[in-house]
CSV table of C-alpha atoms in Angstrom, one decimal:
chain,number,residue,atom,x,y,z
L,1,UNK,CA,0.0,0.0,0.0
L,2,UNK,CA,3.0,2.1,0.5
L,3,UNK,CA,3.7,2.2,-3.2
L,4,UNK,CA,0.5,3.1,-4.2
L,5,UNK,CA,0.5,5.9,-1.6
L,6,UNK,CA,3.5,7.0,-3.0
L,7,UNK,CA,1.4,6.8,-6.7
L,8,UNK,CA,-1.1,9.0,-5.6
L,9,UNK,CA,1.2,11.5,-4.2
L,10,UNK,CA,3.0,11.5,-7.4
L,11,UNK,CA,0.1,11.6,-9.3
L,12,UNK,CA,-1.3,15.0,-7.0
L,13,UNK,CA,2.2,16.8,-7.6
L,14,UNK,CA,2.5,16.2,-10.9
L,15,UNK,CA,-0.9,17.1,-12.4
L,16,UNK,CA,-2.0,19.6,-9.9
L,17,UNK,CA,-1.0,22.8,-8.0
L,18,UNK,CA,-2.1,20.8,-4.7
L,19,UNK,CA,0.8,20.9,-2.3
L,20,UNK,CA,1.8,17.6,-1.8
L,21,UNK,CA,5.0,16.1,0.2
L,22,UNK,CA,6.7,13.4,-2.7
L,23,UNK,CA,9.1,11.2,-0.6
L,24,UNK,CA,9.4,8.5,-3.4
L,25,UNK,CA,10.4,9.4,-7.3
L,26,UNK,CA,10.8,6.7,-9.8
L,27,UNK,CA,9.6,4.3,-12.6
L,28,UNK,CA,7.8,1.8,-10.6
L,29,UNK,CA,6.1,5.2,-8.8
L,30,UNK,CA,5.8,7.0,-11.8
L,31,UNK,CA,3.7,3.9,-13.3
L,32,UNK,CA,1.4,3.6,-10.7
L,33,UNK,CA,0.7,7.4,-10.7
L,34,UNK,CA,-0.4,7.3,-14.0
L,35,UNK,CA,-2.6,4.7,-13.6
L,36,UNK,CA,-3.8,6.8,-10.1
L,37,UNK,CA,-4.1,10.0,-13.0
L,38,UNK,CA,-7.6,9.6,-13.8
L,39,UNK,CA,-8.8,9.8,-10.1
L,40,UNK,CA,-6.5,13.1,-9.8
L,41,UNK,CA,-8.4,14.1,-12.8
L,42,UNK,CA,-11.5,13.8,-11.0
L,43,UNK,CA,-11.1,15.8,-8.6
L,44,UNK,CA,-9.7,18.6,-10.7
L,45,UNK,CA,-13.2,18.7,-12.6
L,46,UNK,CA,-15.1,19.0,-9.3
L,47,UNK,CA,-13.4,22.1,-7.9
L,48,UNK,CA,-13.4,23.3,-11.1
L,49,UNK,CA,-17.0,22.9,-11.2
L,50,UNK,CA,-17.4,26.0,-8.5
L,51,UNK,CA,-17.9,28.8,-11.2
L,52,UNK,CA,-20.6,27.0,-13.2
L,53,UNK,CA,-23.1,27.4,-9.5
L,54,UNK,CA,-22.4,31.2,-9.9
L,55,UNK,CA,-25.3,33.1,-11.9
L,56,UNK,CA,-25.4,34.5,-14.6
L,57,UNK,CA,-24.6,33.6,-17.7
L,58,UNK,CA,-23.3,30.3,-18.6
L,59,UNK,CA,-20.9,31.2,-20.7
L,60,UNK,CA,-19.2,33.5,-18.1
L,61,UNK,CA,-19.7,30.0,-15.5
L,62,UNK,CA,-17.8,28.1,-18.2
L,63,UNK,CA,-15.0,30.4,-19.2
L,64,UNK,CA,-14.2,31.1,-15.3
L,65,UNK,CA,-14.4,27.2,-14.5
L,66,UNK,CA,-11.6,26.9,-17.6
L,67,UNK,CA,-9.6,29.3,-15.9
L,68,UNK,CA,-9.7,27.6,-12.7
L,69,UNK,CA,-8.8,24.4,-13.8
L,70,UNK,CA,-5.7,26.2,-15.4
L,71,UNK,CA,-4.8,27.6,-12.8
L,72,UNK,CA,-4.9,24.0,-10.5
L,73,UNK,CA,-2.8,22.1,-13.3
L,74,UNK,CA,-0.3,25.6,-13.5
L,75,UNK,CA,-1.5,25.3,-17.0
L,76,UNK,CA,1.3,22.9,-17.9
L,77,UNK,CA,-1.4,20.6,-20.5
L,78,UNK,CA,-2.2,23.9,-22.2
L,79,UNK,CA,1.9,24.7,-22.7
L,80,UNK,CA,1.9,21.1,-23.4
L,81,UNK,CA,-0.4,21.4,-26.2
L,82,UNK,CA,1.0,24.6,-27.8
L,83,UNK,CA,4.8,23.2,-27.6
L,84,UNK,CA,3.2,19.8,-29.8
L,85,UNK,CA,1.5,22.5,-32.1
L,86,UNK,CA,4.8,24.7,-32.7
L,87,UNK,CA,6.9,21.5,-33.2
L,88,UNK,CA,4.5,19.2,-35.3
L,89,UNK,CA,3.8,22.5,-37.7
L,90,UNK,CA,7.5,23.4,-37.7
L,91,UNK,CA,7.2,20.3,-40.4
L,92,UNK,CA,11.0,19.9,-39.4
L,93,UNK,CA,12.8,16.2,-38.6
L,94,UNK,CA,12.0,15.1,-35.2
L,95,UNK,CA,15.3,16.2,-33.9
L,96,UNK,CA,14.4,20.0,-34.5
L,97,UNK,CA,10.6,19.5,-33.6
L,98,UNK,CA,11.5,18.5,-30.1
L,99,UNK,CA,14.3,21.8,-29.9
L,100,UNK,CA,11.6,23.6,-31.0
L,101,UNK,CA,8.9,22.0,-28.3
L,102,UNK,CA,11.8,22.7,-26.1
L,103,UNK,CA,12.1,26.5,-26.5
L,104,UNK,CA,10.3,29.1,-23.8
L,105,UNK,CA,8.2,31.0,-26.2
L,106,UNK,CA,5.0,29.8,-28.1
L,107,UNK,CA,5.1,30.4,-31.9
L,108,UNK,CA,1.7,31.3,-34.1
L,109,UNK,CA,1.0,27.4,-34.3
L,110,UNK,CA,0.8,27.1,-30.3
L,111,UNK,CA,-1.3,30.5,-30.3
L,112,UNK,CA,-3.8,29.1,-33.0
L,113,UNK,CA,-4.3,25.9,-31.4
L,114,UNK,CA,-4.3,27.2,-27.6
L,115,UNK,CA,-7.2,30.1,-28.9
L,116,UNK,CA,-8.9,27.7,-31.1
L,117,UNK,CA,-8.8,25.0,-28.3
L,118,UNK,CA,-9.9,27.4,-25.3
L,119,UNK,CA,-13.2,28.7,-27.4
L,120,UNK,CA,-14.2,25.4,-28.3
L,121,UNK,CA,-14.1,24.0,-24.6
L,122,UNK,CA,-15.7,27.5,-23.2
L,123,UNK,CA,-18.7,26.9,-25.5
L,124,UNK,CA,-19.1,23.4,-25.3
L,125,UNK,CA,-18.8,23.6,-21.2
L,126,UNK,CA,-21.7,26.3,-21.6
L,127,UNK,CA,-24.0,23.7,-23.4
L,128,UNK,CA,-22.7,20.7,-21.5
L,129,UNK,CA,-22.4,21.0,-18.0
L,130,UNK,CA,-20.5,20.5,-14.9
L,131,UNK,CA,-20.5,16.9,-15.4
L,132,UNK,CA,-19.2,17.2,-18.7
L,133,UNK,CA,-16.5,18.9,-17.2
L,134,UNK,CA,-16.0,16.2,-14.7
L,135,UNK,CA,-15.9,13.5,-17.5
L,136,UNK,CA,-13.5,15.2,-19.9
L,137,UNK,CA,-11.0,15.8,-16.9
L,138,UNK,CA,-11.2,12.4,-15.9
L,139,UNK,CA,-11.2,10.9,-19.6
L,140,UNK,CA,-7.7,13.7,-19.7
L,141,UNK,CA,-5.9,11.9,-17.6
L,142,UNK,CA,-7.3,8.3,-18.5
L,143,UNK,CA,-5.4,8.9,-22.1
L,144,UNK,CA,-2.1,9.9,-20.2
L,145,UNK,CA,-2.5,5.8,-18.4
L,146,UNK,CA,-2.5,4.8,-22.0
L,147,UNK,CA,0.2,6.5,-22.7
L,148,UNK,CA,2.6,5.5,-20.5
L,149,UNK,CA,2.2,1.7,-21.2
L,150,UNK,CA,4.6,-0.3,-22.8
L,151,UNK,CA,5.0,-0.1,-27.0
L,152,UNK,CA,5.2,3.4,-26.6
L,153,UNK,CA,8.9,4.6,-26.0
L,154,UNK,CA,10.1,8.6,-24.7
L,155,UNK,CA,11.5,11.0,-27.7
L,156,UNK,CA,13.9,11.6,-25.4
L,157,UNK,CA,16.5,10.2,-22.8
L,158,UNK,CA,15.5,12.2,-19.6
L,159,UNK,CA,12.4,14.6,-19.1
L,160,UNK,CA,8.7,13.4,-17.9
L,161,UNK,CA,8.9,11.3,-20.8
L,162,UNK,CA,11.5,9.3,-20.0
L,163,UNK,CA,10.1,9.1,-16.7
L,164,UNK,CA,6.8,7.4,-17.3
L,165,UNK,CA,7.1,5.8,-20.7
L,166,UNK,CA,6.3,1.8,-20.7
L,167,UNK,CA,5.4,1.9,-17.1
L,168,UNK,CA,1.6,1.3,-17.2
L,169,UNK,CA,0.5,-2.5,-17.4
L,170,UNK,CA,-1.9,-3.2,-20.4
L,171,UNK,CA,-4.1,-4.5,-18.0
L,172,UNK,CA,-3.7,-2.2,-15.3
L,173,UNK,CA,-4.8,0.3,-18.3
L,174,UNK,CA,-7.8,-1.9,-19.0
L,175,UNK,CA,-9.0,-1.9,-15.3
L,176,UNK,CA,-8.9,1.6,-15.1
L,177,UNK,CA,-10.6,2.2,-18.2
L,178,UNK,CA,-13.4,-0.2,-17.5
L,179,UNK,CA,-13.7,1.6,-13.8
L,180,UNK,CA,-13.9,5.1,-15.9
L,181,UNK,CA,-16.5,3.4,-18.1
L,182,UNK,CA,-18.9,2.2,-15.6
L,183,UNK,CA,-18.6,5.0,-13.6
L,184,UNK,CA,-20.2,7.4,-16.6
L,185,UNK,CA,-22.7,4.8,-17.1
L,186,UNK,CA,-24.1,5.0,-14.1
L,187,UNK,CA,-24.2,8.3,-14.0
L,188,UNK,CA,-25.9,8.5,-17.4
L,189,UNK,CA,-28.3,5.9,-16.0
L,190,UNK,CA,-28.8,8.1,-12.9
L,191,UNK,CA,-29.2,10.9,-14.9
L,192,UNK,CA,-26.6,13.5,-14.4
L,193,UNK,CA,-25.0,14.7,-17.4
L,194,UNK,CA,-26.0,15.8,-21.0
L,195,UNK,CA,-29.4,15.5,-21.6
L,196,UNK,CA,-28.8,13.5,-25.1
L,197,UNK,CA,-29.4,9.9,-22.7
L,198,UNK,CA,-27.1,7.4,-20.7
L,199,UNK,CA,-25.6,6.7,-23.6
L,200,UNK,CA,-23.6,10.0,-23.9
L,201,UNK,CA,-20.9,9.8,-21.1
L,202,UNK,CA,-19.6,6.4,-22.4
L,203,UNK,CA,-19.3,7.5,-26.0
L,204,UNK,CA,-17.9,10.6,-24.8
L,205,UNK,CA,-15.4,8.9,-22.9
L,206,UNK,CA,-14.5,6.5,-25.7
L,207,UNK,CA,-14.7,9.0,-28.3
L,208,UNK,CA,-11.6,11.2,-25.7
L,209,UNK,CA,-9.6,8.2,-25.6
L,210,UNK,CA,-9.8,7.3,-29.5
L,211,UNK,CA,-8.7,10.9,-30.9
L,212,UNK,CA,-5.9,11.4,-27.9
L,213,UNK,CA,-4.7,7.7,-29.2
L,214,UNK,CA,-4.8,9.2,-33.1
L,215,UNK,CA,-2.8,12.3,-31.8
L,216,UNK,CA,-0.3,9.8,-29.8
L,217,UNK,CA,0.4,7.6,-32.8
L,218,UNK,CA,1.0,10.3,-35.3
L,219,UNK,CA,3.0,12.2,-32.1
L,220,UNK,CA,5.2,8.9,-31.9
L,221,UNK,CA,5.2,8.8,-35.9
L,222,UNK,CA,7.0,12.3,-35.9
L,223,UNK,CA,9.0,12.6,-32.8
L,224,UNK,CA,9.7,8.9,-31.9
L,225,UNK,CA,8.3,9.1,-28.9
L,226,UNK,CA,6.3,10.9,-25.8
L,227,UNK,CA,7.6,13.8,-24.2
L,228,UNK,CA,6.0,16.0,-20.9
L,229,UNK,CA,4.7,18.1,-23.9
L,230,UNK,CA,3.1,15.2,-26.2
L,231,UNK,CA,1.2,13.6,-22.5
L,232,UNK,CA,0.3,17.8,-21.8
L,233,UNK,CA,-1.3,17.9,-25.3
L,234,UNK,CA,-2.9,14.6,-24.9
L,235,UNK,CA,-4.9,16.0,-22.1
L,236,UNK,CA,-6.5,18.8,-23.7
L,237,UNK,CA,-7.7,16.9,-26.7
L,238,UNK,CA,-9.1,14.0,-24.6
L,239,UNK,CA,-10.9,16.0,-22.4
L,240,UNK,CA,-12.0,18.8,-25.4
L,241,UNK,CA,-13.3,16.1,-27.1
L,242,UNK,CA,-15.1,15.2,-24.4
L,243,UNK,CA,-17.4,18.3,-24.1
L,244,UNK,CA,-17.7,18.6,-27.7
L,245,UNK,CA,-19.6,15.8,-27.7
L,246,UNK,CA,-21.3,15.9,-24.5
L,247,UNK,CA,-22.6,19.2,-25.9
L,248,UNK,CA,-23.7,18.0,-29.1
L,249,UNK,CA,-25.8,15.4,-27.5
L,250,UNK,CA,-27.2,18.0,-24.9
């Protein structure tokens, strides 16, 4: 049990601004952590949920609970995401894609995809709710335990990468999934959710997971591996694919 405490805490430091004390760092830590991720993803998308109880318009509620989850992550997946976009549109060999992923400032590929990225979440949150939000923060951090397990190697030698690349069991991937699976179907059986039926969460979910594993394989394809930026990126577009379609089912 000490291992897995170790997981969680791992898990907390690295994908949240929650102070936590990590005693333990390495690769059998780092693999449990990930697997730990989506549960650290679920309880980003409940304080994050605050904002859409104020009144007013829901928009406003939507664009305030975005800001707040950036702000508990230190908005590392959105860096993460605009670094992928600079170096994948740079077009250049993976060697000078990853300097360019590596540099400080975000070029007008990172700025495109952050904007573009942001306005679709804001107005799909608006249509689909707080436990949309909840889902695609959870289903987030689901695609980084896929990630991690073993086929898929790090672009580079050290980094976050390195870290957690091939850590993750298959089947400790499966379990988790299938635990993230049931858990939306209940809660579409209950109820709670997009209006579109019980049936929405689960697609949702699956749909997250499929486009975050098209963006990883072409990501590995290009750079020849995972970096902290590639798992950053895979967040976002798990979890924005999410409330798109939670919100075209609502």
């Amino acid at each position: 049990m000490t291992g897995w405490a170790d997981g969680v805490r791992f898990a907390v430091g690295t994908l949240s601004v929650f102070p936590v004390r990590v005693d333990r760092v390495d690769r059998e830590v780092a693999g449990r952590a990930m697997v730990l991720a989506p549960l650290t993803g679920l309880v980003l998308g409940a304080v994050s949920c605050l904002p859409l109880a104020l009144p007013g318009s829901e928009l406003l509620g939507a664009a305030l609970a975005l800001g707040l989850l950036a702000l508990l992550t230190r908005g590392l997946h959105l860096d993460g995401l605009a670094d992928l976009a600079d170096g994948l549109g740079s077009g250049r060999p993976a060697a000078q894609a990853l300097d360019v992923m590596k540099r400080s400032d975000i070029g007008p590929f990172g700025v495109v995809t952050l904007v573009f990225t942001l306005i679709v979440q804001c107005a799909a949150l608006a249509e689909a709710g707080p436990v949309a939000l909840v889902a695609a923060c959870v289903t987030g951090r689901l695609a980084l335990t896929w990630a991690c397990t073993p086929g898929v190697p790090s672009a580079r030698p050290g980094g976050l990468g390195a870290m957690v690349a091939g850590t993750v069991r298959r089947g400790a991937a499966l379990v988790a999934t299938l635990v993230v699976l049931s858990a939306a179907v209940l809660a579409g059986a209950a109820g709670a959710g997009p209006a579109g039926g019980g049936f929405v969460l689960p697609l949702a979910v699956l749909a997250g997971l499929g486009v975050a594993t098209g963006l990883l394989a072409h990501a590995v394809r290009r750079l020849g591996g995972v970096t902290g930026d590639v798992l950053g990126a895979l967040v976002e577009t798990a979890a924005t694919t999410v409330l798109v379609v939670c919100a075209v089912f609502s």
